[in-house]
Short mmCIF file of C-alpha atoms in Angstrom, two decimals:
data_model
loop_
_atom_site.label_atom_id
_atom_site.label_comp_id
_atom_site.label_asym_id
_atom_site.label_seq_id
_atom_site.Cartn_x
_atom_site.Cartn_y
_atom_site.Cartn_z
CA UNK P 151 -0.13 0.04 0.04
CA UNK P 152 2.00 3.22 -0.63
CA UNK P 153 1.30 6.27 2.12
CA UNK P 154 -1.05 7.93 -0.37
CA UNK P 155 -3.65 5.43 0.35
CA UNK P 156 -2.37 4.44 3.80
CA UNK P 157 -5.21 5.58 6.85
CA UNK P 158 -4.06 8.49 8.97
CA UNK P 159 -2.22 7.25 12.14
CA UNK P 160 -1.55 11.00 13.75
CA UNK P 161 -4.18 13.86 13.27
CA UNK P 162 -3.68 17.50 14.45
CA UNK P 163 -7.22 18.90 14.51
CA UNK P 164 -7.69 22.81 15.58
CA UNK P 165 -4.28 22.71 17.95
CA UNK P 166 -3.82 25.51 19.82
CA UNK P 167 -0.90 25.87 22.22
CA UNK P 168 -0.72 28.93 25.02
CA UNK P 169 2.36 29.66 27.30
CA UNK P 170 0.96 32.58 29.12
CA UNK P 171 0.42 34.88 26.83
CA UNK P 172 2.65 33.37 23.76
CA UNK P 173 0.38 32.01 21.19
CA UNK P 174 2.65 29.34 20.16
CA UNK P 175 0.64 27.24 18.07
CA UNK P 176 -2.36 28.76 16.15
CA UNK P 177 -5.21 26.08 15.23
CA UNK P 178 -2.94 23.30 13.57
CA UNK P 179 -4.58 20.99 11.59
CA UNK P 180 -2.28 18.43 9.52
CA UNK P 181 -2.65 14.34 8.74
CA UNK P 182 0.38 11.96 8.63
CA UNK P 183 -0.70 9.11 6.96
CA UNK P 184 0.55 5.20 8.54
CA UNK P 185 4.14 4.33 6.80
CA UNK P 186 4.88 8.54 6.05
CA UNK P 187 7.69 10.48 7.02
CA UNK P 188 6.65 13.74 7.81
CA UNK P 189 9.85 16.01 7.75
CA UNK P 190 8.47 19.66 9.67
CA UNK P 191 11.31 22.83 8.68
CA UNK P 192 10.60 26.10 9.72
CA UNK P 193 12.40 29.17 11.68
CA UNK P 194 13.19 28.92 15.29
CA UNK P 195 10.43 29.69 17.67
CA UNK P 196 7.83 28.47 14.75
CA UNK P 197 6.59 26.03 16.92
CA UNK P 198 7.67 22.96 15.10
CA UNK P 199 9.15 21.32 18.56
CA UNK P 200 6.19 22.18 20.33
CA UNK P 201 3.67 20.63 17.92
CA UNK P 202 5.90 17.82 18.71
CA UNK P 203 5.99 17.76 22.27
CA UNK P 204 2.54 17.93 22.53
CA UNK P 205 2.01 14.32 20.55
CA UNK P 206 4.26 12.92 23.64
CA UNK P 207 2.32 14.61 25.99
CA UNK P 208 5.20 16.27 27.34
CA UNK P 209 3.03 19.74 26.57
CA UNK P 210 -0.50 20.16 27.34
CA UNK P 211 -2.74 21.60 23.89
CA UNK P 212 -4.77 24.65 25.16
CA UNK P 213 -7.09 23.64 22.07
CA UNK P 214 -8.34 21.73 19.93
CA UNK P 215 -7.60 17.68 19.40
CA UNK P 216 -4.67 15.16 18.65
CA UNK P 217 -5.33 11.41 17.50
CA UNK P 218 -3.20 8.56 16.96
CA UNK P 219 -5.21 5.95 15.79
CA UNK P 220 -8.20 5.91 17.18
CA UNK P 221 -6.97 7.50 20.63
CA UNK P 222 -7.21 10.75 21.64
CA UNK P 223 -3.97 11.92 22.70
CA UNK P 224 -4.03 13.47 26.58
CA UNK P 225 -7.81 13.31 26.70
CA UNK P 226 -10.97 11.22 26.94
CA UNK P 227 -14.14 12.62 25.65
CA UNK P 228 -17.29 11.88 27.26
CA UNK P 229 -20.34 13.65 25.90
CA UNK P 230 -18.40 15.84 24.10
CA UNK P 231 -16.28 17.21 27.12
CA UNK P 232 -12.91 16.41 27.46
CA UNK P 233 -11.05 14.82 30.47
CA UNK P 234 -7.80 14.80 31.42
CA UNK P 235 -6.17 11.33 31.36
CA UNK P 236 -4.31 9.93 34.70
CA UNK P 237 -0.79 9.72 34.63
CA UNK P 238 -1.11 5.55 34.05
CA UNK P 239 -2.92 6.55 30.94
CA UNK P 240 -0.98 9.13 29.52
CA UNK P 241 2.32 6.70 30.36
CA UNK P 242 0.29 3.82 27.64
CA UNK P 243 -0.32 6.35 25.34
CA UNK P 244 3.49 7.36 25.56
CA UNK P 245 4.59 3.82 25.21
CA UNK P 246 3.51 3.64 21.65
CA UNK P 247 5.47 6.81 20.90
CA UNK P 248 9.24 6.59 20.18
CA UNK P 249 11.08 10.28 20.49
CA UNK P 250 14.13 11.44 19.77
CA UNK P 251 15.57 15.01 20.82
CA UNK P 252 18.54 17.36 19.99
CA UNK P 253 20.24 16.26 23.61
CA UNK P 254 20.62 12.66 23.34
CA UNK P 255 19.11 11.98 27.08
CA UNK P 256 21.30 8.87 28.38
CA UNK P 257 21.71 7.61 31.41
CA UNK P 258 25.65 8.53 31.78
CA UNK P 259 25.66 5.78 34.59
CA UNK P 260 24.81 2.91 31.98
CA UNK P 261 26.38 1.61 28.86
CA UNK P 262 24.94 1.73 26.00
CA UNK P 263 23.27 -1.65 26.12
CA UNK P 264 22.02 -0.52 29.21
CA UNK P 265 20.07 2.28 28.12
CA UNK P 266 18.54 0.48 25.59
CA UNK P 267 17.30 -2.12 27.63
CA UNK P 268 16.03 -0.15 30.47
CA UNK P 269 12.61 1.00 29.69
CA UNK P 270 11.36 -2.50 28.14
CA UNK P 271 12.32 -3.89 31.43
CA UNK P 272 11.23 -1.36 33.95
CA UNK P 273 8.29 -0.42 31.41
CA UNK P 274 6.84 -3.63 29.48
CA UNK P 275 8.15 -6.04 32.22
CA UNK P 276 9.89 -7.91 29.70
CA UNK P 277 13.22 -10.39 30.62
CA UNK P 278 16.24 -9.19 31.40
CA UNK P 279 17.33 -11.75 28.84
CA UNK P 280 14.61 -11.02 26.56
CA UNK P 281 15.47 -7.39 26.84
CA UNK P 282 19.11 -8.03 26.09
CA UNK P 283 19.01 -10.05 23.19
CA UNK P 284 16.51 -7.03 21.63
CA UNK P 285 18.53 -4.12 22.36
CA UNK P 286 22.13 -5.87 20.90
CA UNK P 287 19.89 -6.65 17.74
CA UNK P 288 18.94 -2.50 17.85
CA UNK P 289 22.46 -1.18 18.61
CA UNK P 290 23.59 -4.04 15.68
CA UNK P 291 20.80 -2.11 13.62
CA UNK P 292 22.28 1.53 14.56
CA UNK P 293 25.53 0.06 14.03
CA UNK P 294 26.85 0.39 17.11
CA UNK P 295 27.27 -3.65 18.16
CA UNK P 296 30.84 -2.94 18.56
CA UNK P 297 29.92 0.07 21.17
CA UNK P 298 27.47 -2.15 23.58
CA UNK P 299 29.53 -1.51 26.59
CA UNK P 300 30.95 1.93 26.52
CA UNK P 301 29.45 4.53 28.77
CA UNK P 302 28.24 7.94 27.03
CA UNK P 303 31.28 9.45 27.88
CA UNK P 304 32.97 7.22 25.38
CA UNK P 305 30.94 7.78 22.64
CA UNK P 306 30.78 10.59 20.12
CA UNK P 307 27.52 12.65 20.06
CA UNK P 308 26.22 10.97 16.67
CA UNK P 309 27.08 7.84 18.50
CA UNK P 310 25.21 8.94 21.64
CA UNK P 311 22.16 9.76 19.60
CA UNK P 312 21.77 6.37 17.37
CA UNK P 313 21.76 5.09 20.80
CA UNK P 314 18.82 7.23 21.91
CA UNK P 315 17.39 5.89 18.71
CA UNK P 316 17.66 2.32 19.55
CA UNK P 317 16.73 3.03 22.76
CA UNK P 318 13.38 5.10 21.75
CA UNK P 319 12.76 1.65 18.87
CA UNK P 320 13.24 -0.83 22.49
CA UNK P 321 9.80 -0.16 22.87
CA UNK P 322 8.51 -0.91 19.60
CA UNK P 323 6.11 2.35 18.90
CA UNK P 324 4.31 2.90 15.80
CA UNK P 325 5.41 5.79 15.75
CA UNK P 326 8.85 7.90 15.85
CA UNK P 327 8.84 11.54 16.72
CA UNK P 328 12.90 13.32 15.65
CA UNK P 329 12.93 16.93 17.73
CA UNK P 330 16.34 18.31 15.43
CA UNK P 331 18.12 15.04 16.24
CA UNK P 332 21.34 15.98 14.48
CA UNK P 333 21.24 20.01 15.19
CA UNK P 334 23.77 19.23 18.23
CA UNK P 335 26.44 16.97 16.04
CA UNK P 336 29.56 18.02 14.72
CA UNK P 337 28.55 18.39 10.84
CA UNK P 338 30.74 15.16 9.94
CA UNK P 339 28.97 12.77 12.90
CA UNK P 340 25.21 13.84 10.80
CA UNK P 341 25.13 11.43 7.89
CA UNK P 342 25.58 8.33 10.39
CA UNK P 343 22.15 9.53 12.34
CA UNK P 344 20.25 10.34 9.04
CA UNK P 345 21.11 7.16 7.50
CA UNK P 346 19.96 5.38 10.32
CA UNK P 347 16.83 7.29 9.88
CA UNK P 348 16.24 6.12 6.03
CA UNK P 349 17.03 2.64 6.88
CA UNK P 350 14.01 3.42 9.55
CA UNK P 351 11.97 5.14 6.81
CA UNK P 352 12.50 2.34 4.10
CA UNK P 353 11.01 -0.53 6.99
CA UNK P 354 7.59 1.76 6.95
CA UNK P 355 7.95 3.02 10.47
CA UNK P 356 5.53 6.35 10.54
CA UNK P 357 8.12 9.10 11.47
CA UNK P 358 7.40 13.00 12.14
CA UNK P 359 11.07 14.73 11.95
CA UNK P 360 11.78 18.29 12.80
CA UNK P 361 14.89 19.31 11.21
CA UNK P 362 17.04 21.83 9.30
CA UNK P 363 18.29 18.84 6.91
CA UNK P 364 16.61 20.08 3.88
CA UNK P 365 18.58 17.42 1.98
CA UNK P 366 16.87 14.65 3.88
CA UNK P 367 13.65 15.71 3.63
CA UNK P 368 13.93 15.96 -0.73
CA UNK P 369 15.32 12.14 -0.83
CA UNK P 370 13.13 10.64 2.32
CA UNK P 371 10.29 12.50 3.33
CA UNK P 372 6.87 11.88 1.64
CA UNK P 373 5.69 15.37 2.96
CA UNK P 374 7.20 18.58 3.73
CA UNK P 375 5.08 21.49 6.15
CA UNK P 376 6.56 24.70 6.29
CA UNK P 377 5.49 26.45 9.77
CA UNK P 378 5.96 29.44 10.73
CA UNK P 379 4.48 31.89 13.88
CA UNK P 380 3.07 29.18 14.83
CA UNK P 381 0.98 28.41 11.79
CA UNK P 382 1.49 25.74 9.04
CA UNK P 383 2.27 28.04 5.79
CA UNK P 384 2.86 25.70 3.07
CA UNK P 385 2.69 21.84 2.98
CA UNK P 386 3.13 19.11 0.13
CA UNK P 387 5.46 17.03 -2.01
CA UNK P 388 8.84 17.60 -0.61
CA UNK P 389 10.68 17.94 -3.61
CA UNK P 390 7.91 20.34 -4.93
CA UNK P 391 8.20 22.48 -2.40
CA UNK P 392 11.73 22.67 -2.45
CA UNK P 393 12.18 23.65 -5.85
CA UNK P 394 8.57 25.45 -6.59
CA UNK P 395 7.87 26.95 -3.18
CA UNK P 396 4.43 28.50 -3.78
CA UNK P 397 4.41 30.85 -0.16
CA UNK P 398 6.77 34.16 -0.74
CA UNK P 399 7.40 33.17 3.36
CA UNK P 400 8.61 29.75 2.52
CA UNK P 401 11.07 31.27 -0.36
CA UNK P 402 12.10 33.30 1.44
CA UNK P 403 13.05 30.90 4.22
CA UNK P 404 14.34 27.89 1.64
CA UNK P 405 16.65 30.63 0.50
CA UNK P 406 18.26 30.70 3.39
CA UNK P 407 19.15 27.68 3.86
CA UNK P 408 19.58 25.92 0.63
#
């Protein structure tokens, strides 16, 4: 099945987010289909990272709705009214969503292997033997089988980010969120991380990727969304949007980053 005909996995419906007086997301409507790589670009402060954090319940939305699959994220709806989910219900929703941050957020006192094993054992109740076998498989998949016993301080930034990707995949999520995963890396390390993400896309993983890597968007993305000042300015096929942006603000932004 092609991505174009696949069913929606993520839906944003009129999503608003305020931080005090600051109106960060201003009525976002967006759909990400199952198996799609949805790339989001835009200047700093445009609301891209906040959008991701709302999907993963690291931020609560101020208005609107976000669905992943058939589930309303963060709330349950009863007779048209929204009620907050409890901590246990939120944790259950989060388990289906992997997230990779700019900063790797690895446990410094645990090896790469232990970092990847941690959540399946603690959250999913898997046996250590089962979690270890899966973790070794994932470290091999991200090209770090020979670094399983290294601590984060012994790894380069790119290697740490690849461990972070393996750690997110260890929970077998149906959706992966990437928040500028290469922005904290030295330029020569970026390619290794992007290659892992490209391989992941080939497996049919649904991905929302906030990035400045326009080449990745062009090559791997199914959809490219340009955000500015909390709104979706333009969205479409990445190659078409990059080659022939329709909106003046998109043209201006791309002229600075290409």
